Amino acid sequence: MANVAGASGQIEVTRPLLGRFKPMRVALFVYMAGEAGLALASIVEYYVLNARGLDPYLDLGAMSSAFSIAVLGVSLAQIGGLIASVILVSMWTYRAMKNLHIVEAVAAAMSPGWAVGWYFIPIANLWKPFEGMLQIWRESHRLAGRPKKVAAYMGWWWATWVASNILANISLRLTGFTDPLPTYDVGILVGAVGSVLSVVCGFLLLRTAKEVTQVQAEMRSGGLADTFG
C-alpha cells in the first residue's frame, strides 16, 4: 500500500467506499419508502376530497384515525431516512473525493469538503454538487483504467433532485403553511409528483454511487493497486 503524506505531515491512505455505501443504501431505501408512502397518501387524500367531498383525516371515523396513523408513520420514515441519508451520502461523497485527492487525480479539482459543502449553499447547490460528482465519476473511471462517458442516468439523477426540491417548495406554498389555501388540492398533487421524483432520484443516486464504489474498488487490482490496497 502506497503512503501519501498529507498537509499536516501525517500519512494518508485511500479507503474502500463499500463500508460507507452499504449504510447509505439502507438509509436511502427508508427515505424512498417514506416518500412513496407520502405520494400514495396524497393521492388518496386528493381522491377523497374531490370525489366524495370528505376530509380523510376527519370525516371517515375509524378510517380517519387509521389514515392519520399511517401518514404519521410514513412521515417519520421519510424524515428519519432523509436525515440519515444526508449524513451518510455526505460521508460517502467526502471519502470518494478524498481518495482521488490522495492519489493526486489531476481533474479532481474540487476539495472533499466542498464536494459536500456545496449542497448546503443556496443557488450554488443547483449545479456545484453535480460538478463534484462528475469529477468523482470521471477520475475514478480514468484511474481504474477504463475511462468512459458519463452515464445518462447521472444527469437524470440531478434533474430529478432539483425538480423534486422545487416541487416540494411549490406544494408547501400552494397548500398553506398553517391554514389551507384555495389551491390546496393542486398543492396535494404537486407534492405527490415531487415525492415520486424523490423516489426516482434515490434509485438513480444509488446506481451512481454503486458504480463509483465498484470502480474505486477496481483500483485495488489495477494500475493503482499499491495505493488502494
PDB file of C-alpha atoms in Angstrom:
ATOM      1  CA  MET A   1       0.000   0.000   0.000  1.00  0.00           C
ATOM      2  CA  ALA A   2       1.418   3.341  -1.013  1.00  0.00           C
ATOM      3  CA  ASN A   3       1.661   6.019   1.631  1.00  0.00           C
ATOM      4  CA  VAL A   4       0.900   9.647   0.870  1.00  0.00           C
ATOM      5  CA  ALA A   5       1.838  12.477   3.199  1.00  0.00           C
ATOM      6  CA  GLY A   6      -0.928  14.998   3.836  1.00  0.00           C
ATOM      7  CA  ALA A   7      -0.555  18.709   4.514  1.00  0.00           C
ATOM      8  CA  SER A   8      -0.120  18.018   8.219  1.00  0.00           C
ATOM      9  CA  GLY A   9       2.713  15.595   7.555  1.00  0.00           C
ATOM     10  CA  GLN A  10       0.617  12.590   8.566  1.00  0.00           C
ATOM     11  CA  ILE A  11       0.479   9.589   6.285  1.00  0.00           C
ATOM     12  CA  GLU A  12      -2.793   9.339   4.347  1.00  0.00           C
ATOM     13  CA  VAL A  13      -4.103   6.229   2.621  1.00  0.00           C
ATOM     14  CA  THR A  14      -7.162   5.678   0.470  1.00  0.00           C
ATOM     15  CA  ARG A  15     -10.059   3.698   1.887  1.00  0.00           C
ATOM     16  CA  PRO A  16     -12.706   1.485   0.252  1.00  0.00           C
ATOM     17  CA  LEU A  17     -16.126   3.041  -0.269  1.00  0.00           C
ATOM     18  CA  LEU A  18     -18.141  -0.122   0.319  1.00  0.00           C
ATOM     19  CA  GLY A  19     -18.281   0.350   4.082  1.00  0.00           C
ATOM     20  CA  ARG A  20     -19.960   3.726   3.566  1.00  0.00           C
ATOM     21  CA  PHE A  21     -22.109   2.661   0.633  1.00  0.00           C
ATOM     22  CA  LYS A  22     -23.953  -0.113   2.483  1.00  0.00           C
ATOM     23  CA  PRO A  23     -25.457   2.006   5.310  1.00  0.00           C
ATOM     24  CA  MET A  24     -26.125   4.795   2.803  1.00  0.00           C
ATOM     25  CA  ARG A  25     -28.162   2.346   0.731  1.00  0.00           C
ATOM     26  CA  VAL A  26     -30.243   1.347   3.748  1.00  0.00           C
ATOM     27  CA  ALA A  27     -30.932   4.979   4.663  1.00  0.00           C
ATOM     28  CA  LEU A  28     -31.931   5.840   1.105  1.00  0.00           C
ATOM     29  CA  PHE A  29     -34.325   2.893   0.916  1.00  0.00           C
ATOM     30  CA  VAL A  30     -36.001   4.032   4.132  1.00  0.00           C
ATOM     31  CA  TYR A  31     -36.254   7.553   2.746  1.00  0.00           C
ATOM     32  CA  MET A  32     -37.656   6.335  -0.567  1.00  0.00           C
ATOM     33  CA  ALA A  33     -40.213   4.157   1.209  1.00  0.00           C
ATOM     34  CA  GLY A  34     -41.333   7.204   3.170  1.00  0.00           C
ATOM     35  CA  GLU A  35     -41.612   9.327   0.023  1.00  0.00           C
ATOM     36  CA  ALA A  36     -43.553   6.607  -1.773  1.00  0.00           C
ATOM     37  CA  GLY A  37     -45.930   6.381   1.188  1.00  0.00           C
ATOM     38  CA  LEU A  38     -46.428  10.150   1.178  1.00  0.00           C
ATOM     39  CA  ALA A  39     -47.164  10.112  -2.555  1.00  0.00           C
ATOM     40  CA  LEU A  40     -49.796   7.428  -2.046  1.00  0.00           C
ATOM     41  CA  ALA A  41     -51.307   9.297   0.901  1.00  0.00           C
ATOM     42  CA  SER A  42     -51.526  12.474  -1.190  1.00  0.00           C
ATOM     43  CA  ILE A  43     -53.340  10.650  -3.989  1.00  0.00           C
ATOM     44  CA  VAL A  44     -55.807   9.111  -1.515  1.00  0.00           C
ATOM     45  CA  GLU A  45     -56.407  12.491   0.107  1.00  0.00           C
ATOM     46  CA  TYR A  46     -56.980  14.164  -3.261  1.00  0.00           C
ATOM     47  CA  TYR A  47     -59.465  11.462  -4.319  1.00  0.00           C
ATOM     48  CA  VAL A  48     -61.447  11.526  -1.075  1.00  0.00           C
ATOM     49  CA  LEU A  49     -61.586  15.322  -1.036  1.00  0.00           C
ATOM     50  CA  ASN A  50     -62.730  15.669  -4.640  1.00  0.00           C
ATOM     51  CA  ALA A  51     -64.723  12.509  -5.354  1.00  0.00           C
ATOM     52  CA  ARG A  52     -66.515  12.268  -2.008  1.00  0.00           C
ATOM     53  CA  GLY A  53     -66.179  15.781  -0.611  1.00  0.00           C
ATOM     54  CA  LEU A  54     -64.734  14.463   2.645  1.00  0.00           C
ATOM     55  CA  ASP A  55     -61.599  15.132   4.644  1.00  0.00           C
ATOM     56  CA  PRO A  56     -59.805  11.753   5.046  1.00  0.00           C
ATOM     57  CA  TYR A  57     -58.241  12.981   8.285  1.00  0.00           C
ATOM     58  CA  LEU A  58     -61.559  13.921   9.927  1.00  0.00           C
ATOM     59  CA  ASP A  59     -64.698  12.615   8.194  1.00  0.00           C
ATOM     60  CA  LEU A  60     -64.184   8.846   7.897  1.00  0.00           C
ATOM     61  CA  GLY A  61     -64.481   7.778  11.526  1.00  0.00           C
ATOM     62  CA  ALA A  62     -62.161   4.927  12.412  1.00  0.00           C
ATOM     63  CA  MET A  63     -60.703   5.014   8.905  1.00  0.00           C
ATOM     64  CA  SER A  64     -59.612   8.609   9.510  1.00  0.00           C
ATOM     65  CA  SER A  65     -57.697   7.520  12.602  1.00  0.00           C
ATOM     66  CA  ALA A  66     -56.031   4.688  10.697  1.00  0.00           C
ATOM     67  CA  PHE A  67     -55.196   7.011   7.805  1.00  0.00           C
ATOM     68  CA  SER A  68     -53.689   9.592  10.155  1.00  0.00           C
ATOM     69  CA  ILE A  69     -51.550   6.965  11.887  1.00  0.00           C
ATOM     70  CA  ALA A  70     -50.363   5.584   8.534  1.00  0.00           C
ATOM     71  CA  VAL A  71     -49.422   9.067   7.291  1.00  0.00           C
ATOM     72  CA  LEU A  72     -47.607   9.771  10.549  1.00  0.00           C
ATOM     73  CA  GLY A  73     -45.643   6.537  10.144  1.00  0.00           C
ATOM     74  CA  VAL A  74     -44.518   7.220   6.590  1.00  0.00           C
ATOM     75  CA  SER A  75     -43.747  10.836   7.507  1.00  0.00           C
ATOM     76  CA  LEU A  76     -41.452   9.696  10.300  1.00  0.00           C
ATOM     77  CA  ALA A  77     -39.779   7.216   7.938  1.00  0.00           C
ATOM     78  CA  GLN A  78     -39.306   9.969   5.366  1.00  0.00           C
ATOM     79  CA  ILE A  79     -37.832  12.420   7.872  1.00  0.00           C
ATOM     80  CA  GLY A  80     -35.608   9.848   9.574  1.00  0.00           C
ATOM     81  CA  GLY A  81     -34.452   8.428   6.244  1.00  0.00           C
ATOM     82  CA  LEU A  82     -33.758  11.895   4.920  1.00  0.00           C
ATOM     83  CA  ILE A  83     -31.624  12.905   7.903  1.00  0.00           C
ATOM     84  CA  ALA A  84     -29.673   9.637   7.800  1.00  0.00           C
ATOM     85  CA  SER A  85     -29.269   9.907   4.025  1.00  0.00           C
ATOM     86  CA  VAL A  86     -27.900  13.447   4.220  1.00  0.00           C
ATOM     87  CA  ILE A  87     -25.273  12.318   6.730  1.00  0.00           C
ATOM     88  CA  LEU A  88     -24.320   9.075   5.012  1.00  0.00           C
ATOM     89  CA  VAL A  89     -24.328  10.418   1.448  1.00  0.00           C
ATOM     90  CA  SER A  90     -22.110  13.255   2.669  1.00  0.00           C
ATOM     91  CA  MET A  91     -19.699  10.766   4.232  1.00  0.00           C
ATOM     92  CA  TRP A  92     -19.606   8.667   1.063  1.00  0.00           C
ATOM     93  CA  THR A  93     -19.083  11.715  -1.162  1.00  0.00           C
ATOM     94  CA  TYR A  94     -16.314  13.077   1.048  1.00  0.00           C
ATOM     95  CA  ARG A  95     -14.426   9.773   1.036  1.00  0.00           C
ATOM     96  CA  ALA A  96     -14.858   9.256  -2.739  1.00  0.00           C
ATOM     97  CA  MET A  97     -13.330  12.660  -3.447  1.00  0.00           C
ATOM     98  CA  LYS A  98     -10.717  12.274  -0.693  1.00  0.00           C
ATOM     99  CA  ASN A  99      -9.453   9.046  -2.273  1.00  0.00           C
ATOM    100  CA  LEU A 100      -8.908  10.893  -5.548  1.00  0.00           C
ATOM    101  CA  HIS A 101      -7.036  13.721  -3.845  1.00  0.00           C
ATOM    102  CA  ILE A 102      -4.772  11.272  -2.020  1.00  0.00           C
ATOM    103  CA  VAL A 103      -3.664   9.745  -5.338  1.00  0.00           C
ATOM    104  CA  GLU A 104      -3.391  13.259  -6.794  1.00  0.00           C
ATOM    105  CA  ALA A 105      -6.023  12.840  -9.518  1.00  0.00           C
ATOM    106  CA  VAL A 106      -5.409  15.843 -11.733  1.00  0.00           C
ATOM    107  CA  ALA A 107      -9.037  16.526 -12.683  1.00  0.00           C
ATOM    108  CA  ALA A 108     -10.419  16.208  -9.153  1.00  0.00           C
ATOM    109  CA  ALA A 109     -10.267  19.963  -8.640  1.00  0.00           C
ATOM    110  CA  MET A 110     -12.993  20.283  -6.020  1.00  0.00           C
ATOM    111  CA  SER A 111     -11.930  19.655  -2.431  1.00  0.00           C
ATOM    112  CA  PRO A 112     -13.580  16.809  -0.489  1.00  0.00           C
ATOM    113  CA  GLY A 113     -15.097  19.347   1.888  1.00  0.00           C
ATOM    114  CA  TRP A 114     -16.670  21.393  -0.877  1.00  0.00           C
ATOM    115  CA  ALA A 115     -17.894  18.271  -2.682  1.00  0.00           C
ATOM    116  CA  VAL A 116     -20.213  18.024   0.329  1.00  0.00           C
ATOM    117  CA  GLY A 117     -20.485  21.665   1.338  1.00  0.00           C
ATOM    118  CA  TRP A 118     -21.935  22.906  -1.944  1.00  0.00           C
ATOM    119  CA  TYR A 119     -25.163  21.004  -1.215  1.00  0.00           C
ATOM    120  CA  PHE A 120     -25.874  23.500   1.559  1.00  0.00           C
ATOM    121  CA  ILE A 121     -25.093  26.746  -0.293  1.00  0.00           C
ATOM    122  CA  PRO A 122     -28.230  28.368  -1.800  1.00  0.00           C
ATOM    123  CA  ILE A 123     -28.187  28.955  -5.566  1.00  0.00           C
ATOM    124  CA  ALA A 124     -24.804  27.243  -5.971  1.00  0.00           C
ATOM    125  CA  ASN A 125     -26.419  23.987  -4.841  1.00  0.00           C
ATOM    126  CA  LEU A 126     -28.290  23.927  -8.147  1.00  0.00           C
ATOM    127  CA  TRP A 127     -25.146  22.830 -10.032  1.00  0.00           C
ATOM    128  CA  LYS A 128     -21.964  22.695  -7.923  1.00  0.00           C
ATOM    129  CA  PRO A 129     -22.665  19.334  -6.190  1.00  0.00           C
ATOM    130  CA  PHE A 130     -23.289  17.775  -9.607  1.00  0.00           C
ATOM    131  CA  GLU A 131     -19.995  19.224 -10.809  1.00  0.00           C
ATOM    132  CA  GLY A 132     -18.255  17.494  -7.897  1.00  0.00           C
ATOM    133  CA  MET A 133     -19.936  14.171  -8.654  1.00  0.00           C
ATOM    134  CA  LEU A 134     -18.874  14.442 -12.295  1.00  0.00           C
ATOM    135  CA  GLN A 135     -15.266  14.843 -11.175  1.00  0.00           C
ATOM    136  CA  ILE A 136     -15.574  11.799  -8.920  1.00  0.00           C
ATOM    137  CA  TRP A 137     -17.086   9.714 -11.740  1.00  0.00           C
ATOM    138  CA  ARG A 138     -14.597  10.699 -14.427  1.00  0.00           C
ATOM    139  CA  GLU A 139     -11.436  10.433 -12.365  1.00  0.00           C
ATOM    140  CA  SER A 140     -12.469   7.179 -10.692  1.00  0.00           C
ATOM    141  CA  HIS A 141     -13.050   5.553 -14.076  1.00  0.00           C
ATOM    142  CA  ARG A 142      -9.879   7.010 -15.565  1.00  0.00           C
ATOM    143  CA  LEU A 143      -7.687   5.835 -12.717  1.00  0.00           C
ATOM    144  CA  ALA A 144      -9.278   2.387 -12.822  1.00  0.00           C
ATOM    145  CA  GLY A 145      -8.071   2.104 -16.398  1.00  0.00           C
ATOM    146  CA  ARG A 146     -11.471   2.227 -18.055  1.00  0.00           C
ATOM    147  CA  PRO A 147     -12.431   5.806 -18.863  1.00  0.00           C
ATOM    148  CA  LYS A 148     -15.975   6.073 -20.172  1.00  0.00           C
ATOM    149  CA  LYS A 149     -18.593   8.664 -20.918  1.00  0.00           C
ATOM    150  CA  VAL A 150     -20.660   9.888 -18.009  1.00  0.00           C
ATOM    151  CA  ALA A 151     -23.753   7.703 -17.762  1.00  0.00           C
ATOM    152  CA  ALA A 152     -27.019   9.372 -18.794  1.00  0.00           C
ATOM    153  CA  TYR A 153     -28.639   8.371 -15.512  1.00  0.00           C
ATOM    154  CA  MET A 154     -26.309  10.741 -13.654  1.00  0.00           C
ATOM    155  CA  GLY A 155     -27.920  13.658 -15.463  1.00  0.00           C
ATOM    156  CA  TRP A 156     -31.372  12.290 -14.701  1.00  0.00           C
ATOM    157  CA  TRP A 157     -30.382  11.889 -11.046  1.00  0.00           C
ATOM    158  CA  TRP A 158     -29.526  15.541 -10.762  1.00  0.00           C
ATOM    159  CA  ALA A 159     -32.557  16.675 -12.775  1.00  0.00           C
ATOM    160  CA  THR A 160     -34.939  14.732 -10.531  1.00  0.00           C
ATOM    161  CA  TRP A 161     -33.163  16.017  -7.418  1.00  0.00           C
ATOM    162  CA  VAL A 162     -33.568  19.663  -8.435  1.00  0.00           C
ATOM    163  CA  ALA A 163     -37.131  19.161  -9.714  1.00  0.00           C
ATOM    164  CA  SER A 164     -38.282  17.309  -6.588  1.00  0.00           C
ATOM    165  CA  ASN A 165     -36.978  20.068  -4.326  1.00  0.00           C
ATOM    166  CA  ILE A 166     -38.634  22.773  -6.412  1.00  0.00           C
ATOM    167  CA  LEU A 167     -41.960  20.911  -6.436  1.00  0.00           C
ATOM    168  CA  ALA A 168     -41.789  20.348  -2.674  1.00  0.00           C
ATOM    169  CA  ASN A 169     -41.454  24.090  -2.129  1.00  0.00           C
ATOM    170  CA  ILE A 170     -44.265  24.867  -4.564  1.00  0.00           C
ATOM    171  CA  SER A 171     -46.516  22.299  -2.875  1.00  0.00           C
ATOM    172  CA  LEU A 172     -45.892  23.838   0.526  1.00  0.00           C
ATOM    173  CA  ARG A 173     -46.882  27.259  -0.725  1.00  0.00           C
ATOM    174  CA  LEU A 174     -49.982  26.011  -2.559  1.00  0.00           C
ATOM    175  CA  THR A 175     -51.332  24.058   0.396  1.00  0.00           C
ATOM    176  CA  GLY A 176     -50.531  26.713   3.008  1.00  0.00           C
ATOM    177  CA  PHE A 177     -48.149  26.694   5.967  1.00  0.00           C
ATOM    178  CA  THR A 178     -50.925  26.553   8.592  1.00  0.00           C
ATOM    179  CA  ASP A 179     -54.371  27.210   7.122  1.00  0.00           C
ATOM    180  CA  PRO A 180     -55.455  25.514   3.853  1.00  0.00           C
ATOM    181  CA  LEU A 181     -55.490  27.747   0.783  1.00  0.00           C
ATOM    182  CA  PRO A 182     -57.895  27.638  -2.203  1.00  0.00           C
ATOM    183  CA  THR A 183     -55.054  25.976  -4.112  1.00  0.00           C
ATOM    184  CA  TYR A 184     -54.815  23.164  -1.563  1.00  0.00           C
ATOM    185  CA  ASP A 185     -55.945  20.432  -3.979  1.00  0.00           C
ATOM    186  CA  VAL A 186     -53.377  21.428  -6.583  1.00  0.00           C
ATOM    187  CA  GLY A 187     -50.712  21.539  -3.890  1.00  0.00           C
ATOM    188  CA  ILE A 188     -51.518  17.942  -2.933  1.00  0.00           C
ATOM    189  CA  LEU A 189     -50.947  16.734  -6.495  1.00  0.00           C
ATOM    190  CA  VAL A 190     -47.766  18.764  -6.880  1.00  0.00           C
ATOM    191  CA  GLY A 191     -46.484  17.243  -3.645  1.00  0.00           C
ATOM    192  CA  ALA A 192     -47.305  13.741  -4.885  1.00  0.00           C
ATOM    193  CA  VAL A 193     -45.346  14.318  -8.106  1.00  0.00           C
ATOM    194  CA  GLY A 194     -42.441  15.694  -6.084  1.00  0.00           C
ATOM    195  CA  SER A 195     -42.433  12.603  -3.864  1.00  0.00           C
ATOM    196  CA  VAL A 196     -42.416  10.284  -6.896  1.00  0.00           C
ATOM    197  CA  LEU A 197     -39.468  12.195  -8.343  1.00  0.00           C
ATOM    198  CA  SER A 198     -37.678  11.874  -4.997  1.00  0.00           C
ATOM    199  CA  VAL A 199     -38.026   8.098  -5.194  1.00  0.00           C
ATOM    200  CA  VAL A 200     -36.641   8.084  -8.748  1.00  0.00           C
ATOM    201  CA  CYS A 201     -33.815  10.365  -7.615  1.00  0.00           C
ATOM    202  CA  GLY A 202     -32.934   7.985  -4.790  1.00  0.00           C
ATOM    203  CA  PHE A 203     -32.668   4.992  -7.114  1.00  0.00           C
ATOM    204  CA  LEU A 204     -30.506   6.923  -9.579  1.00  0.00           C
ATOM    205  CA  LEU A 205     -28.216   8.136  -6.803  1.00  0.00           C
ATOM    206  CA  LEU A 206     -27.789   4.567  -5.589  1.00  0.00           C
ATOM    207  CA  ARG A 207     -26.937   3.434  -9.098  1.00  0.00           C
ATOM    208  CA  THR A 208     -24.359   6.208  -9.446  1.00  0.00           C
ATOM    209  CA  ALA A 209     -22.816   5.546  -6.039  1.00  0.00           C
ATOM    210  CA  LYS A 210     -22.705   1.798  -6.633  1.00  0.00           C
ATOM    211  CA  GLU A 211     -20.857   2.302  -9.916  1.00  0.00           C
ATOM    212  CA  VAL A 212     -18.282   4.646  -8.361  1.00  0.00           C
ATOM    213  CA  THR A 213     -17.849   2.325  -5.365  1.00  0.00           C
ATOM    214  CA  GLN A 214     -17.132  -0.612  -7.670  1.00  0.00           C
ATOM    215  CA  VAL A 215     -14.786   1.375  -9.900  1.00  0.00           C
ATOM    216  CA  GLN A 216     -12.717   2.657  -6.993  1.00  0.00           C
ATOM    217  CA  ALA A 217     -12.520  -0.924  -5.714  1.00  0.00           C
ATOM    218  CA  GLU A 218     -11.100  -1.986  -9.087  1.00  0.00           C
ATOM    219  CA  MET A 219      -8.178   0.347  -8.466  1.00  0.00           C
ATOM    220  CA  ARG A 220      -7.019  -2.189  -5.891  1.00  0.00           C
ATOM    221  CA  SER A 221      -6.281  -4.673  -8.659  1.00  0.00           C
ATOM    222  CA  GLY A 222      -5.423  -2.207 -11.429  1.00  0.00           C
ATOM    223  CA  GLY A 223      -2.708   0.334 -12.007  1.00  0.00           C
ATOM    224  CA  LEU A 224      -3.203   1.804  -8.534  1.00  0.00           C
ATOM    225  CA  ALA A 225      -3.288  -1.497  -6.663  1.00  0.00           C
ATOM    226  CA  ASP A 226      -0.429  -0.483  -4.385  1.00  0.00           C
ATOM    227  CA  THR A 227      -2.321   2.652  -3.334  1.00  0.00           C
ATOM    228  CA  PHE A 228      -5.788   1.189  -2.958  1.00  0.00           C
ATOM    229  CA  GLY A 229      -4.658  -1.975  -1.224  1.00  0.00           C
TER     230      GLY A 229
END
